[in-house]
Amino acid sequence: MQFRRTRPRRLPVALAAALAGAVLLQGCERNAAGGDIRYPDDAAIAQALRQNFGEDPDNAKARELIQTLGGAEGQLDYKVRRVIWRQGSFEVHYDASLRMAQGGEQSLQRLYATMIPKEEAARLPDQSLKAQQDWLNAQADALARSDAAQGQALKASLENLGRCYRQAKAGDTVPLMEGLHALLSPAREGLYAERLQAPGVQLKCLPL
């Protein structure tokens, strides 16, 4: 799953300070200049991240993947690891997980249906998860004969997805990505989130 990565957008210091003072955020810390830094709580951060994910047109494919894996009511959850003051904005380090709204086997069936060409899917003995997995594993074996790295990558992805989703139930939480970064800037309606480049991002339960 790909997320939009942008450079941090810097607000003028005076404007940023005025906006920060106008937003009601929980938790504060006194800086060296004697002013109060009001840090956003985790709920406000999660709301800003969800809004960014839901509204950014560059996330359209990622939103489709989340609905495929989590169901129509599947939702991203965020675990905040660190919040850093950045001259009127906040750099947030966080992990993302998926709250399931359907069983994991249904998630795998829906995902694998997007990975198998329609003409090949029509030739399957049935549309069961096992038939889909058998076809994809055979494809990985065939691919390995011409490109070992790609064949191994497909095989590893199928094994990882199986471990992640096969036993998952509606209401369970499945880890997706760790080590994400975002810049949160105060805005009139709350907080505005922009995703930042993060070199240490780790994919967990996503197609590789």
mmCIF file of C-alpha atoms in Angstrom:
data_model
loop_
_atom_site.group_PDB
_atom_site.id
_atom_site.type_symbol
_atom_site.label_atom_id
_atom_site.label_comp_id
_atom_site.label_asym_id
_atom_site.label_seq_id
_atom_site.Cartn_x
_atom_site.Cartn_y
_atom_site.Cartn_z
ATOM 1 C CA MET A 1 0.000 0.000 0.000
ATOM 2 C CA GLN A 2 1.471 3.320 -0.977
ATOM 3 C CA PHE A 3 0.956 6.565 0.822
ATOM 4 C CA ARG A 4 1.587 10.036 -0.409
ATOM 5 C CA ARG A 5 4.978 11.337 0.615
ATOM 6 C CA THR A 6 5.584 15.067 0.502
ATOM 7 C CA ARG A 7 8.098 17.515 1.812
ATOM 8 C CA PRO A 8 7.101 19.314 5.021
ATOM 9 C CA ARG A 9 5.306 22.555 4.338
ATOM 10 C CA ARG A 10 6.729 25.285 6.594
ATOM 11 C CA LEU A 11 4.426 28.021 7.823
ATOM 12 C CA PRO A 12 5.821 31.473 8.664
ATOM 13 C CA VAL A 13 6.844 31.372 12.322
ATOM 14 C CA ALA A 14 4.544 34.209 13.461
ATOM 15 C CA LEU A 15 1.538 32.766 11.632
ATOM 16 C CA ALA A 16 2.237 29.244 12.887
ATOM 17 C CA ALA A 17 2.505 30.485 16.467
ATOM 18 C CA ALA A 18 -0.802 32.342 16.164
ATOM 19 C CA LEU A 19 -2.544 29.308 14.712
ATOM 20 C CA ALA A 20 -1.078 26.994 17.345
ATOM 21 C CA GLY A 21 -2.395 29.244 20.101
ATOM 22 C CA ALA A 22 -5.876 29.217 18.591
ATOM 23 C CA VAL A 23 -6.254 25.416 18.572
ATOM 24 C CA LEU A 24 -7.359 23.619 21.741
ATOM 25 C CA LEU A 25 -4.915 20.741 22.132
ATOM 26 C CA GLN A 26 -4.207 18.659 25.197
ATOM 27 C CA GLY A 27 -0.793 18.508 26.922
ATOM 28 C CA CYS A 28 1.678 21.379 27.032
ATOM 29 C CA GLU A 29 5.382 21.926 27.594
ATOM 30 C CA ARG A 30 7.256 25.164 28.283
ATOM 31 C CA ASN A 31 9.949 25.951 25.724
ATOM 32 C CA ALA A 32 13.179 27.863 26.226
ATOM 33 C CA ALA A 33 11.557 31.146 25.197
ATOM 34 C CA GLY A 34 8.974 30.821 27.948
ATOM 35 C CA GLY A 35 5.968 30.079 25.714
ATOM 36 C CA ASP A 36 3.599 27.130 25.999
ATOM 37 C CA ILE A 37 3.711 24.355 23.400
ATOM 38 C CA ARG A 38 0.354 22.606 23.295
ATOM 39 C CA TYR A 39 0.725 19.087 21.951
ATOM 40 C CA PRO A 40 -2.179 17.326 20.190
ATOM 41 C CA ASP A 41 -3.578 14.252 21.914
ATOM 42 C CA ASP A 42 -3.617 10.874 20.151
ATOM 43 C CA ALA A 43 -7.297 11.170 19.192
ATOM 44 C CA ALA A 44 -6.712 14.507 17.417
ATOM 45 C CA ILE A 45 -3.678 13.095 15.615
ATOM 46 C CA ALA A 46 -5.601 10.003 14.468
ATOM 47 C CA GLN A 47 -8.472 12.166 13.196
ATOM 48 C CA ALA A 48 -6.073 14.312 11.138
ATOM 49 C CA LEU A 49 -4.367 11.228 9.673
ATOM 50 C CA ARG A 50 -7.719 9.625 8.776
ATOM 51 C CA GLN A 51 -8.867 12.826 7.105
ATOM 52 C CA ASN A 52 -5.671 12.990 5.046
ATOM 53 C CA PHE A 53 -6.022 9.348 4.015
ATOM 54 C CA GLY A 54 -9.702 9.720 3.145
ATOM 55 C CA GLU A 55 -9.440 12.950 1.157
ATOM 56 C CA ASP A 56 -6.079 12.825 -0.641
ATOM 57 C CA PRO A 57 -6.685 11.733 -4.268
ATOM 58 C CA ASP A 58 -3.232 10.116 -4.340
ATOM 59 C CA ASN A 59 -4.503 7.588 -1.777
ATOM 60 C CA ALA A 60 -7.319 6.262 -3.992
ATOM 61 C CA LYS A 61 -5.620 2.909 -4.678
ATOM 62 C CA ALA A 62 -4.684 2.531 -1.023
ATOM 63 C CA ARG A 63 -8.309 3.155 0.001
ATOM 64 C CA GLU A 64 -9.456 0.413 -2.397
ATOM 65 C CA LEU A 65 -6.933 -1.980 -0.860
ATOM 66 C CA ILE A 66 -8.132 -1.179 2.660
ATOM 67 C CA GLN A 67 -11.738 -1.942 1.672
ATOM 68 C CA THR A 68 -10.623 -5.174 0.013
ATOM 69 C CA LEU A 69 -8.702 -6.355 3.074
ATOM 70 C CA GLY A 70 -10.856 -4.911 5.835
ATOM 71 C CA GLY A 71 -14.317 -4.877 4.299
ATOM 72 C CA ALA A 72 -16.535 -1.901 3.517
ATOM 73 C CA GLU A 73 -16.460 -0.801 7.162
ATOM 74 C CA GLY A 74 -12.789 -1.598 7.739
ATOM 75 C CA GLN A 75 -10.924 1.274 9.365
ATOM 76 C CA LEU A 76 -7.342 2.348 9.818
ATOM 77 C CA ASP A 77 -6.140 2.751 13.396
ATOM 78 C CA TYR A 78 -3.028 4.663 14.394
ATOM 79 C CA LYS A 79 -0.585 4.161 17.266
ATOM 80 C CA VAL A 80 1.400 7.312 18.001
ATOM 81 C CA ARG A 81 5.026 6.645 18.902
ATOM 82 C CA ARG A 82 6.494 10.138 19.119
ATOM 83 C CA VAL A 83 5.473 13.784 18.654
ATOM 84 C CA ILE A 84 8.140 16.440 17.957
ATOM 85 C CA TRP A 85 7.641 20.230 17.920
ATOM 86 C CA ARG A 86 8.761 21.674 14.568
ATOM 87 C CA GLN A 87 8.467 25.494 14.640
ATOM 88 C CA GLY A 88 4.686 25.733 14.741
ATOM 89 C CA SER A 89 3.935 22.215 13.478
ATOM 90 C CA PHE A 90 4.298 18.704 14.887
ATOM 91 C CA GLU A 91 6.243 15.818 13.399
ATOM 92 C CA VAL A 92 4.452 12.598 14.330
ATOM 93 C CA HIS A 93 5.940 9.098 14.232
ATOM 94 C CA TYR A 94 3.301 6.384 14.187
ATOM 95 C CA ASP A 95 2.228 2.893 13.121
ATOM 96 C CA ALA A 96 -0.902 1.995 11.110
ATOM 97 C CA SER A 97 -3.126 -1.058 11.578
ATOM 98 C CA LEU A 98 -6.405 -2.275 10.071
ATOM 99 C CA ARG A 99 -9.507 -2.912 12.150
ATOM 100 C CA MET A 100 -11.268 -5.747 10.368
ATOM 101 C CA ALA A 101 -14.958 -5.591 9.434
ATOM 102 C CA GLN A 102 -14.960 -9.067 7.850
ATOM 103 C CA GLY A 103 -13.317 -12.457 8.291
ATOM 104 C CA GLY A 104 -9.749 -12.868 7.103
ATOM 105 C CA GLU A 105 -10.505 -15.681 4.644
ATOM 106 C CA GLN A 106 -12.989 -13.387 2.890
ATOM 107 C CA SER A 107 -10.247 -10.720 2.771
ATOM 108 C CA LEU A 108 -7.849 -13.150 1.108
ATOM 109 C CA GLN A 109 -10.457 -14.283 -1.425
ATOM 110 C CA ARG A 110 -11.252 -10.718 -2.386
ATOM 111 C CA LEU A 111 -7.570 -9.801 -2.654
ATOM 112 C CA TYR A 112 -6.575 -12.881 -4.644
ATOM 113 C CA ALA A 113 -9.454 -12.257 -7.045
ATOM 114 C CA THR A 114 -7.721 -8.995 -7.995
ATOM 115 C CA MET A 115 -4.403 -10.819 -8.542
ATOM 116 C CA ILE A 116 -5.692 -13.498 -10.942
ATOM 117 C CA PRO A 117 -6.571 -12.488 -14.540
ATOM 118 C CA LYS A 118 -10.287 -12.904 -15.261
ATOM 119 C CA GLU A 119 -9.737 -15.437 -18.026
ATOM 120 C CA GLU A 120 -7.604 -17.558 -15.670
ATOM 121 C CA ALA A 121 -10.105 -17.208 -12.834
ATOM 122 C CA ALA A 122 -12.842 -18.519 -15.126
ATOM 123 C CA ARG A 123 -10.828 -21.743 -15.612
ATOM 124 C CA LEU A 124 -10.491 -22.463 -11.884
ATOM 125 C CA PRO A 125 -12.408 -25.548 -10.665
ATOM 126 C CA ASP A 126 -14.232 -23.229 -8.240
ATOM 127 C CA GLN A 127 -13.812 -19.796 -6.722
ATOM 128 C CA SER A 128 -12.706 -21.086 -3.328
ATOM 129 C CA LEU A 129 -9.742 -19.662 -1.439
ATOM 130 C CA LYS A 130 -7.849 -22.941 -1.921
ATOM 131 C CA ALA A 131 -8.294 -22.832 -5.710
ATOM 132 C CA GLN A 132 -7.044 -19.247 -5.778
ATOM 133 C CA GLN A 133 -4.033 -20.071 -3.607
ATOM 134 C CA ASP A 134 -3.163 -23.112 -5.723
ATOM 135 C CA TRP A 135 -3.194 -21.000 -8.896
ATOM 136 C CA LEU A 136 -1.083 -18.226 -7.341
ATOM 137 C CA ASN A 137 1.442 -20.690 -5.913
ATOM 138 C CA ALA A 138 1.729 -22.383 -9.307
ATOM 139 C CA GLN A 139 2.241 -18.952 -10.846
ATOM 140 C CA ALA A 140 5.015 -18.217 -8.331
ATOM 141 C CA ASP A 141 6.724 -21.536 -9.212
ATOM 142 C CA ALA A 142 6.497 -20.804 -12.941
ATOM 143 C CA LEU A 143 7.773 -17.264 -12.437
ATOM 144 C CA ALA A 144 10.732 -18.539 -10.402
ATOM 145 C CA ARG A 145 11.985 -20.450 -13.464
ATOM 146 C CA SER A 146 12.429 -17.235 -15.425
ATOM 147 C CA ASP A 147 12.988 -14.761 -12.596
ATOM 148 C CA ALA A 148 13.923 -16.383 -9.290
ATOM 149 C CA ALA A 149 13.701 -13.158 -7.286
ATOM 150 C CA GLN A 150 10.170 -12.322 -8.468
ATOM 151 C CA GLY A 151 8.973 -15.866 -7.953
ATOM 152 C CA GLN A 152 10.343 -15.947 -4.425
ATOM 153 C CA ALA A 153 8.837 -12.524 -3.687
ATOM 154 C CA LEU A 154 5.363 -13.678 -4.781
ATOM 155 C CA LYS A 155 5.673 -16.869 -2.730
ATOM 156 C CA ALA A 156 6.807 -14.913 0.344
ATOM 157 C CA SER A 157 3.955 -12.426 -0.085
ATOM 158 C CA LEU A 158 1.359 -15.220 -0.238
ATOM 159 C CA GLU A 159 2.792 -16.877 2.874
ATOM 160 C CA ASN A 160 2.846 -13.574 4.764
ATOM 161 C CA LEU A 161 -0.733 -12.697 3.805
ATOM 162 C CA GLY A 162 -1.899 -16.130 4.893
ATOM 163 C CA ARG A 163 -0.270 -15.747 8.312
ATOM 164 C CA CYS A 164 -1.777 -12.284 8.722
ATOM 165 C CA TYR A 165 -5.381 -12.875 7.638
ATOM 166 C CA ARG A 166 -6.329 -16.549 7.618
ATOM 167 C CA GLN A 167 -7.275 -16.646 11.322
ATOM 168 C CA ALA A 168 -8.443 -13.009 11.573
ATOM 169 C CA LYS A 169 -12.042 -12.310 12.568
ATOM 170 C CA ALA A 170 -14.255 -9.242 12.256
ATOM 171 C CA GLY A 171 -13.214 -6.825 14.988
ATOM 172 C CA ASP A 172 -9.584 -7.987 15.039
ATOM 173 C CA THR A 173 -6.744 -5.575 14.370
ATOM 174 C CA VAL A 174 -4.074 -6.454 11.797
ATOM 175 C CA PRO A 175 -0.775 -4.491 11.638
ATOM 176 C CA LEU A 176 -0.106 -2.851 8.270
ATOM 177 C CA MET A 177 2.877 -0.493 8.494
ATOM 178 C CA GLU A 178 5.362 0.651 11.133
ATOM 179 C CA GLY A 179 7.674 3.653 11.236
ATOM 180 C CA LEU A 180 5.461 6.160 9.386
ATOM 181 C CA HIS A 181 5.989 9.927 9.710
ATOM 182 C CA ALA A 182 3.639 12.872 9.148
ATOM 183 C CA LEU A 183 3.688 16.628 9.660
ATOM 184 C CA LEU A 184 0.648 18.067 11.461
ATOM 185 C CA SER A 185 -0.008 21.803 11.143
ATOM 186 C CA PRO A 186 -2.652 23.756 13.073
ATOM 187 C CA ALA A 187 -5.566 24.838 10.879
ATOM 188 C CA ARG A 188 -8.844 26.630 11.526
ATOM 189 C CA GLU A 189 -10.803 23.360 11.541
ATOM 190 C CA GLY A 190 -8.281 21.442 13.667
ATOM 191 C CA LEU A 191 -5.111 19.821 12.335
ATOM 192 C CA TYR A 192 -3.890 19.330 8.776
ATOM 193 C CA ALA A 193 -1.733 16.239 8.130
ATOM 194 C CA GLU A 194 0.877 15.731 5.409
ATOM 195 C CA ARG A 195 2.735 12.444 5.095
ATOM 196 C CA LEU A 196 6.517 12.662 5.215
ATOM 197 C CA GLN A 197 9.203 10.469 3.747
ATOM 198 C CA ALA A 198 10.240 7.910 6.347
ATOM 199 C CA PRO A 199 13.274 5.732 5.515
ATOM 200 C CA GLY A 200 12.511 3.140 8.194
ATOM 201 C CA VAL A 201 8.985 2.180 7.115
ATOM 202 C CA GLN A 202 8.229 -1.538 7.511
ATOM 203 C CA LEU A 203 5.419 -3.302 5.661
ATOM 204 C CA LYS A 204 3.627 -5.915 7.765
ATOM 205 C CA CYS A 205 0.367 -7.381 6.437
ATOM 206 C CA LEU A 206 0.249 -5.918 2.923
ATOM 207 C CA PRO A 207 0.941 -7.388 -0.521
ATOM 208 C CA LEU A 208 4.647 -6.998 -1.243
#
